[in-house]
XYZ file of C-alpha atoms in Angstrom:
524
model
C -0.606 -45.903 -72.086
C 1.488 -46.811 -69.094
C 2.459 -44.132 -66.578
C 6.110 -43.569 -65.724
C 6.645 -44.981 -62.218
C 9.180 -42.276 -61.370
C 6.504 -39.563 -61.773
C 4.433 -40.916 -58.891
C 5.604 -40.662 -55.224
C 3.376 -42.853 -53.019
C 2.110 -40.841 -49.993
C 0.823 -42.550 -46.886
C -0.929 -40.406 -44.266
C -0.712 -41.912 -40.799
C -3.875 -41.392 -38.854
C -6.073 -42.848 -41.573
C -7.680 -45.975 -40.206
C -5.141 -48.110 -38.332
C -2.070 -46.436 -39.816
C -1.756 -44.170 -36.771
C -0.328 -47.193 -34.950
C 2.544 -47.509 -37.382
C 4.472 -44.689 -35.739
C 4.535 -43.456 -32.153
C 5.714 -39.861 -31.952
C 5.985 -36.802 -29.761
C 6.751 -33.406 -31.245
C 6.547 -29.760 -30.242
C 8.138 -26.800 -28.477
C 9.468 -27.064 -24.931
C 7.989 -23.682 -23.974
C 4.628 -21.970 -24.172
C 6.121 -18.482 -24.355
C 8.400 -16.972 -26.938
C 9.840 -13.671 -28.093
C 9.694 -12.845 -31.810
C 13.141 -13.031 -33.322
C 14.587 -15.299 -30.637
C 15.121 -19.004 -31.527
C 12.950 -21.636 -29.862
C 13.796 -25.345 -29.816
C 11.440 -27.736 -31.618
C 11.804 -31.409 -30.641
C 10.756 -34.559 -32.470
C 10.774 -38.068 -30.981
C 9.741 -40.874 -33.365
C 9.500 -44.662 -33.063
C 8.467 -47.170 -35.785
C 6.323 -50.251 -35.127
C 7.177 -51.773 -38.515
C 8.873 -55.156 -38.611
C 11.932 -53.847 -40.428
C 14.058 -50.733 -40.510
C 13.301 -47.703 -42.682
C 15.981 -45.878 -44.663
C 15.070 -42.194 -44.478
C 16.338 -39.733 -47.093
C 14.409 -36.593 -46.063
C 12.634 -35.329 -42.948
C 10.401 -32.264 -43.265
C 8.266 -30.389 -40.744
C 5.272 -28.634 -42.245
C 3.823 -25.393 -40.799
C 0.495 -23.636 -41.253
C 2.258 -20.422 -42.305
C 4.460 -22.030 -44.965
C 5.701 -18.640 -46.162
C 7.044 -17.773 -42.719
C 8.325 -21.107 -41.387
C 9.937 -24.198 -42.834
C 12.364 -26.908 -41.838
C 13.875 -29.716 -43.901
C 16.751 -32.123 -43.349
C 18.165 -34.208 -46.209
C 20.620 -36.225 -44.153
C 20.190 -40.003 -44.538
C 18.996 -41.799 -41.430
C 17.860 -45.252 -40.449
C 14.667 -45.508 -38.414
C 15.075 -48.788 -36.622
C 12.139 -50.816 -35.445
C 11.065 -50.141 -31.830
C 13.856 -47.589 -31.278
C 13.348 -43.882 -30.666
C 14.764 -41.377 -33.139
C 15.200 -37.895 -31.594
C 15.626 -34.617 -33.471
C 15.948 -31.011 -32.259
C 16.200 -27.836 -34.309
C 15.641 -24.073 -33.930
C 12.591 -22.186 -35.131
C 12.572 -18.381 -35.084
C 9.029 -17.067 -34.400
C 8.030 -14.079 -36.505
C 5.751 -11.396 -35.183
C 2.349 -11.407 -36.851
C 2.391 -15.097 -37.755
C 1.144 -18.214 -35.982
C 4.056 -20.589 -35.503
C 2.095 -23.862 -35.792
C 3.690 -27.173 -36.833
C 1.072 -29.382 -38.510
C 2.857 -32.573 -39.554
C 6.104 -34.479 -39.984
C 6.885 -35.936 -43.417
C 9.289 -38.869 -43.755
C 10.595 -39.660 -47.253
C 12.209 -43.074 -47.669
C 14.896 -43.929 -50.171
C 12.309 -46.096 -51.898
C 10.269 -42.979 -52.598
C 7.483 -43.460 -50.064
C 6.263 -40.483 -48.038
C 4.799 -40.928 -44.587
C 2.845 -37.881 -43.360
C 2.511 -37.943 -39.566
C 0.120 -35.236 -38.277
C 0.648 -33.372 -35.004
C -2.180 -33.085 -32.497
C -2.605 -31.840 -28.951
C -1.922 -35.372 -27.688
C 1.261 -35.832 -29.711
C 2.658 -32.544 -28.362
C 2.013 -33.298 -24.685
C 4.601 -34.965 -22.464
C 3.023 -33.976 -19.163
C 2.082 -36.460 -16.472
C -1.533 -36.255 -17.627
C -0.607 -37.581 -21.067
C -2.237 -40.948 -21.922
C 1.075 -42.597 -22.812
C 3.238 -40.815 -20.248
C 4.173 -44.071 -18.473
C 5.427 -45.674 -21.690
C 7.733 -42.807 -22.679
C 11.460 -43.261 -21.951
C 13.395 -40.683 -19.931
C 15.222 -39.524 -23.060
C 11.893 -38.356 -24.496
C 10.537 -36.911 -21.251
C 13.665 -34.790 -20.854
C 12.652 -32.861 -23.984
C 9.696 -31.439 -21.988
C 7.532 -31.120 -25.072
C 4.493 -28.919 -24.346
C 2.867 -27.592 -27.530
C 3.182 -27.525 -31.311
C 1.655 -24.016 -31.628
C 3.061 -20.609 -30.680
C 0.732 -17.690 -31.344
C 2.777 -14.536 -31.885
C 0.246 -12.611 -33.939
C -0.225 -10.086 -31.112
C 3.329 -10.134 -29.754
C 4.394 -6.903 -28.035
C 7.232 -4.792 -29.458
C 10.702 -5.941 -28.564
C 11.524 -3.092 -26.216
C 12.384 -2.694 -22.546
C 11.213 -0.365 -19.765
C 13.360 0.456 -16.738
C 12.317 2.637 -13.790
C 14.574 3.991 -11.063
C 14.057 6.186 -7.990
C 17.402 8.025 -7.617
C 16.514 9.596 -4.254
C 15.247 6.439 -2.557
C 12.092 6.442 -0.454
C 9.966 9.568 -0.431
C 8.549 11.382 2.575
C 4.795 11.730 2.912
C 3.635 14.906 1.174
C 6.677 15.639 -0.956
C 7.455 14.802 -4.578
C 10.022 12.132 -5.430
C 11.411 11.646 -8.935
C 11.178 8.407 -10.922
C 13.479 8.103 -13.950
C 12.053 6.070 -16.853
C 14.028 4.635 -19.783
C 12.501 2.985 -22.865
C 14.910 1.131 -25.169
C 14.145 -0.289 -28.600
C 15.766 -3.743 -28.717
C 14.919 -5.090 -32.182
C 11.728 -3.222 -33.101
C 11.238 0.388 -34.073
C 8.498 2.133 -32.110
C 6.054 4.385 -33.897
C 3.801 6.753 -31.934
C 4.736 5.030 -28.685
C 2.881 5.811 -25.452
C 3.404 4.994 -21.775
C 0.570 4.382 -19.361
C 1.448 4.614 -15.634
C -0.626 3.635 -12.624
C 0.023 2.769 -8.978
C -1.495 -0.098 -6.983
C -1.510 -1.055 -3.313
C -2.297 -4.692 -2.534
C -3.357 -5.179 -6.178
C -5.928 -2.369 -5.878
C -5.677 1.119 -7.420
C -3.912 3.430 -4.993
C -5.578 6.586 -3.707
C -2.516 7.604 -1.666
C 0.050 7.958 -4.474
C -0.364 10.532 -7.251
C 1.615 10.682 -10.516
C 2.778 14.211 -11.342
C 4.651 15.905 -14.146
C 8.354 16.307 -13.462
C 8.365 19.791 -14.999
C 5.106 21.420 -13.888
C 4.167 19.343 -10.850
C 0.633 18.902 -12.197
C -1.206 15.585 -12.072
C -0.717 13.599 -15.307
C -4.209 12.804 -16.655
C -4.755 9.032 -16.589
C -0.993 8.571 -16.168
C -0.571 8.809 -19.968
C 2.798 9.928 -21.425
C 3.330 10.379 -25.172
C 6.805 9.164 -26.202
C 6.570 9.385 -29.980
C 8.845 7.513 -32.379
C 11.844 5.549 -31.115
C 14.328 4.361 -33.749
C 15.838 0.881 -33.780
C 18.268 0.416 -30.845
C 17.532 3.995 -29.716
C 16.605 5.066 -26.176
C 13.999 7.449 -24.794
C 14.415 8.859 -21.287
C 11.970 10.773 -19.157
C 10.894 11.291 -15.565
C 7.756 11.653 -13.476
C 7.181 12.515 -9.836
C 5.196 10.670 -7.192
C 3.488 12.399 -4.288
C 2.275 10.399 -1.279
C -0.780 11.931 0.348
C -0.546 9.592 3.362
C 1.803 6.925 4.605
C 1.133 3.280 3.883
C 2.720 0.009 2.786
C 5.003 -0.163 -0.276
C 3.157 0.351 -3.550
C 3.760 -0.888 -7.104
C 4.314 1.498 -10.017
C 3.164 -0.148 -13.253
C 4.353 1.018 -16.691
C 2.679 -0.180 -19.904
C 4.234 0.608 -23.299
C 2.295 0.383 -26.578
C 2.995 1.560 -30.145
C 1.192 1.907 -33.443
C 0.757 -1.378 -35.342
C 2.891 -1.581 -38.462
C 3.877 -4.319 -40.910
C 2.911 -7.849 -39.864
C 1.285 -6.539 -36.689
C -1.398 -4.712 -38.662
C -3.431 -7.619 -40.060
C -7.115 -7.924 -40.780
C -7.526 -9.527 -37.362
C -6.419 -6.315 -35.594
C -7.958 -3.673 -37.845
C -10.083 -2.461 -34.897
C -7.124 -2.535 -32.521
C -4.553 -0.100 -33.957
C -2.072 -0.353 -31.091
C 0.273 -3.223 -30.270
C 0.136 -5.584 -27.344
C 1.773 -3.939 -24.307
C 5.273 -4.217 -22.912
C 4.908 -4.120 -19.117
C 7.216 -3.340 -16.238
C 6.685 -2.972 -12.485
C 8.811 -1.355 -9.800
C 8.133 -1.059 -6.074
C 8.027 2.364 -4.428
C 7.713 3.256 -0.764
C 7.533 6.248 1.542
C 8.681 7.195 5.008
C 6.504 9.097 7.469
C 8.202 12.394 8.372
C 6.555 12.275 11.793
C 4.666 9.961 14.076
C 2.333 11.662 16.522
C 1.673 10.373 20.020
C -0.677 11.888 22.572
C -0.455 12.089 26.353
C -2.460 13.819 29.101
C -1.084 16.138 31.738
C -3.423 16.979 34.641
C -3.663 20.410 36.180
C -0.688 21.580 38.159
C -0.043 19.253 41.139
C -3.482 17.661 40.908
C -3.898 13.850 40.914
C -7.075 11.788 40.426
C -8.027 8.676 42.336
C -6.885 5.703 40.229
C -9.445 2.906 40.268
C -8.446 -0.640 39.410
C -9.413 -1.458 35.798
C -10.984 1.960 35.209
C -9.051 3.401 32.279
C -11.311 6.421 31.962
C -10.340 7.741 35.361
C -6.796 8.082 34.045
C -8.026 10.689 31.534
C -8.528 13.822 33.619
C -11.330 16.246 32.713
C -8.992 19.191 33.135
C -5.423 19.928 32.224
C -3.754 19.732 28.818
C -3.098 17.184 26.077
C 0.439 16.816 24.760
C 0.994 15.904 21.093
C 4.560 14.721 20.582
C 5.919 14.704 17.018
C 8.658 12.111 16.642
C 10.774 12.667 13.552
C 11.207 9.651 11.268
C 12.809 8.984 7.927
C 16.484 9.247 6.941
C 16.627 13.009 6.486
C 17.000 16.345 8.264
C 13.832 18.413 8.664
C 12.993 21.969 9.638
C 9.586 22.880 11.101
C 7.915 25.998 9.715
C 4.613 25.880 11.617
C 2.757 23.571 14.021
C -0.844 24.209 14.992
C -3.982 22.284 15.890
C -7.706 22.790 15.536
C -10.955 20.925 16.037
C -11.342 18.389 13.239
C -13.836 19.665 10.690
C -13.756 23.196 12.162
C -10.489 24.884 11.089
C -11.341 28.125 12.897
C -12.235 26.527 16.214
C -9.776 25.837 18.992
C -6.654 26.807 17.056
C -3.454 26.340 19.080
C -0.055 27.213 17.631
C 3.381 26.273 18.911
C 6.294 28.544 18.055
C 8.981 27.010 15.838
C 12.547 28.005 15.047
C 13.643 27.766 11.415
C 17.297 27.588 12.491
C 16.756 24.297 14.356
C 17.259 21.049 12.432
C 15.411 17.930 13.525
C 16.926 14.522 12.819
C 15.508 11.005 12.978
C 14.636 10.222 16.607
C 14.143 13.842 17.673
C 10.815 14.961 19.155
C 8.802 18.174 19.110
C 6.167 18.915 21.783
C 2.857 20.570 20.898
C 0.503 21.477 23.786
C -3.286 21.391 23.269
C -5.505 22.664 26.121
C -8.366 20.307 26.949
C -11.644 22.063 26.295
C -14.026 19.761 28.194
C -14.588 16.180 29.234
C -15.641 15.323 25.663
C -12.740 17.002 23.975
C -13.430 15.672 20.456
C -10.906 15.093 17.706
C -7.980 17.380 17.065
C -6.100 17.803 13.817
C -2.428 18.662 14.139
C -1.130 20.478 11.058
C 2.612 20.419 10.520
C 4.337 22.569 7.901
C 7.929 21.482 7.198
C 10.669 21.226 4.602
C 13.897 19.322 4.109
C 16.663 21.353 5.680
C 19.016 20.859 2.735
C 16.378 20.900 -0.009
C 15.106 17.976 -2.072
C 15.058 16.735 -5.648
C 12.336 19.244 -6.581
C 13.980 22.315 -5.054
C 14.261 25.199 -7.497
C 16.549 28.183 -7.065
C 17.635 26.635 -3.754
C 14.127 27.179 -2.379
C 13.035 24.007 -0.526
C 9.661 22.445 -1.145
C 7.361 23.225 1.796
C 5.057 20.343 2.770
C 1.961 20.329 4.990
C 0.958 17.100 6.743
C -2.130 16.713 8.901
C -2.541 14.154 11.677
C -5.866 13.408 13.353
C -5.742 12.606 17.062
C -8.540 10.446 18.523
C -11.283 12.047 20.546
C -10.702 12.586 24.265
C -13.496 11.158 26.395
C -12.534 11.436 30.040
C -14.699 10.570 33.020
C -14.583 12.868 35.993
C -12.842 11.007 38.835
C -14.815 10.716 42.113
C -11.946 12.103 44.193
C -8.981 14.294 43.338
C -6.065 15.357 45.506
C -4.182 18.607 45.122
C -0.889 19.445 46.837
C -0.642 23.137 47.744
C 2.209 25.187 49.148
C 3.682 28.684 48.631
C 5.210 29.386 45.205
C 8.494 30.493 46.832
C 10.280 28.616 49.610
C 13.207 29.984 51.629
C 15.807 28.224 53.726
C 14.817 27.990 57.423
C 11.393 29.611 56.950
C 8.400 27.426 57.957
C 5.575 26.970 55.452
C 2.262 25.115 55.340
C 1.986 22.014 53.167
C -1.718 21.537 52.355
C -3.268 18.315 51.056
C -6.715 19.113 49.619
C -9.129 16.298 48.714
C -12.143 17.161 46.502
C -15.249 14.969 46.355
C -17.283 15.145 43.120
C -19.917 12.603 44.221
C -23.004 12.688 46.439
C -21.471 10.260 48.965
C -19.049 10.984 51.790
C -15.587 9.424 51.961
C -12.820 8.860 54.471
C -9.357 9.431 53.080
C -6.339 8.189 55.000
C -3.225 10.360 54.819
C 0.317 9.342 55.752
C 3.557 11.244 55.287
C 7.157 10.024 55.487
C 10.263 11.913 56.594
C 12.366 13.742 54.017
C 16.060 14.608 54.210
C 15.497 18.124 52.920
C 12.805 19.183 55.406
C 12.088 19.192 59.117
C 8.573 17.889 59.742
C 6.185 19.109 62.425
C 2.704 17.746 63.133
C 0.767 14.493 62.896
C 2.183 12.037 60.350
C -0.955 9.894 60.012
C -4.594 10.946 60.011
C -7.993 10.406 58.378
C -9.833 13.152 56.517
C -13.612 13.230 56.231
C -14.624 14.548 52.800
C -18.322 15.582 52.585
C -20.363 15.091 49.383
C -19.726 17.625 46.618
C -17.210 19.335 48.837
C -13.564 19.280 49.815
C -11.399 18.863 52.902
C -7.799 19.739 53.725
C -5.046 18.389 55.916
C -2.089 20.597 56.898
C 1.550 19.908 57.687
C 4.218 22.360 58.854
C 7.578 21.998 57.085
C 10.890 23.825 57.415
C 13.426 23.625 54.504
C 16.943 22.783 55.654
C 18.662 22.628 52.225
C 18.803 25.012 49.265
C 18.312 24.267 45.592
C 16.140 21.563 44.079
C 14.348 19.382 46.647
C 11.496 16.890 46.910
C 8.687 17.343 49.415
C 7.926 14.448 51.776
C 6.253 11.518 50.043
C 2.506 11.293 50.538
C 0.415 8.136 50.777
C -3.342 8.595 50.390
C -6.056 5.953 50.098
C -9.834 5.766 50.022
C -10.990 2.645 51.869
C -14.432 2.682 50.288
C -12.893 2.270 46.843
C -9.945 0.164 48.016
C -7.911 2.491 45.800
C -4.942 4.809 46.168
C -3.933 8.238 44.958
C -0.630 8.244 43.120
C 0.775 11.809 43.074
C 3.719 11.806 40.647
C 7.107 12.871 41.950
C 6.909 15.934 39.675
C 4.107 17.312 41.871
C 6.479 17.278 44.872
C 9.503 18.915 43.287
C 10.286 22.399 44.648
C 13.138 24.900 44.661
C 14.386 26.334 47.975
C 16.032 29.742 47.889
C 18.620 30.977 50.412
C 17.308 33.129 53.251
C 17.789 36.898 52.921
């Protein structure tokens, strides 16, 4: 019995034997990334190597997940020989399903079906493609990259925004970070946020994440959000505390939810939470203070300065000055400033009085004096207790948050200079009354030295005596040279300038002008 010819539709699968040369085609998506629910362009470029034209009645694209994706076009077309036919249409990826195009089916008006399979080569228009050189610009402009989009583990369609309303924090204090989670097109069930901070792509040890309500550290940075309805918004806040200053850091937020619907497939039965939605914001801090150190020798005492000998500039006696320079765009009030030997809080404590009515602004300085204990002074820790003068974002009941910062100053290792010079004169000078101006040179070595002394005239004093001389300074001893001066002006004055040098060292003493400043009182 003869079969009815209309019941049979001849199907020809290209790729079998030499039939893959019948058609040249490129097909696929122009992107490797997608968002479930948002349309993605799928492009098809097809050329026939047949001798004649083909009248096309239907064009279909077949997908692996036929229940989730399909595309068919019943418009009549003519596929001309050696000419490219280009098609573009939208595919909407669905979460939980692989969006994979497997083949293109051409149905001719004569009833023939040509099934053209898609492969990795047919969905590649990159420069590394084998037939890249033969493709026309019209095909290359499609930028076809792949025929498969895997959205089985797509994250929820939600957004995370983070904002620091108070700008940069100061080291030691808490600064608030506002967080907003918005459901775009997916409901969130049992949602959670995971926060962590990095510096230079490494976990940060300087920035701590705290609760906005209690101020306690949030364990593992984990925040339970709960359910968020479709198009609804969840808002919350955390606080960051910087334990030390450093470069800007990155605050990372990761949002996950319970798998539901298409997201909960057999493939993810051991992974009950969705792929994460991630967001990053940069946070930074300002140092409330920078601490600089300086040395002040004993009163009116100056060491011999040797060329290239930096140690001799660090006197074995005197005091060390720690200057706190205020930084950061805020007004601060000091509550307490003290120092101690590093590692020994009860040893060598020195406190400087503060005034809680004084406000320090950026650029101001506060001086803290630390007596030098010995040549090997060791490290000092300067502890500064302070608060923002006008409160901060965490102030409660108008009580400012009090912060304690600690700064470690390097150890003081000073060599004892071979020679020191001390300028000595009476503590009180009166107009017209002569006084003795003594220059004492002390020798701390076992060798003897000759020290040349020269004095110049001064407008505020009448000079009497030899202006130039040489002092012999015995080993481990001292010697003095005396001048007689008579003040002829009252008020602040400067003693005659001294020039001292040790020929054996080819070095000079440099007494600072402060060691020659005096105050002359009127005669009674």
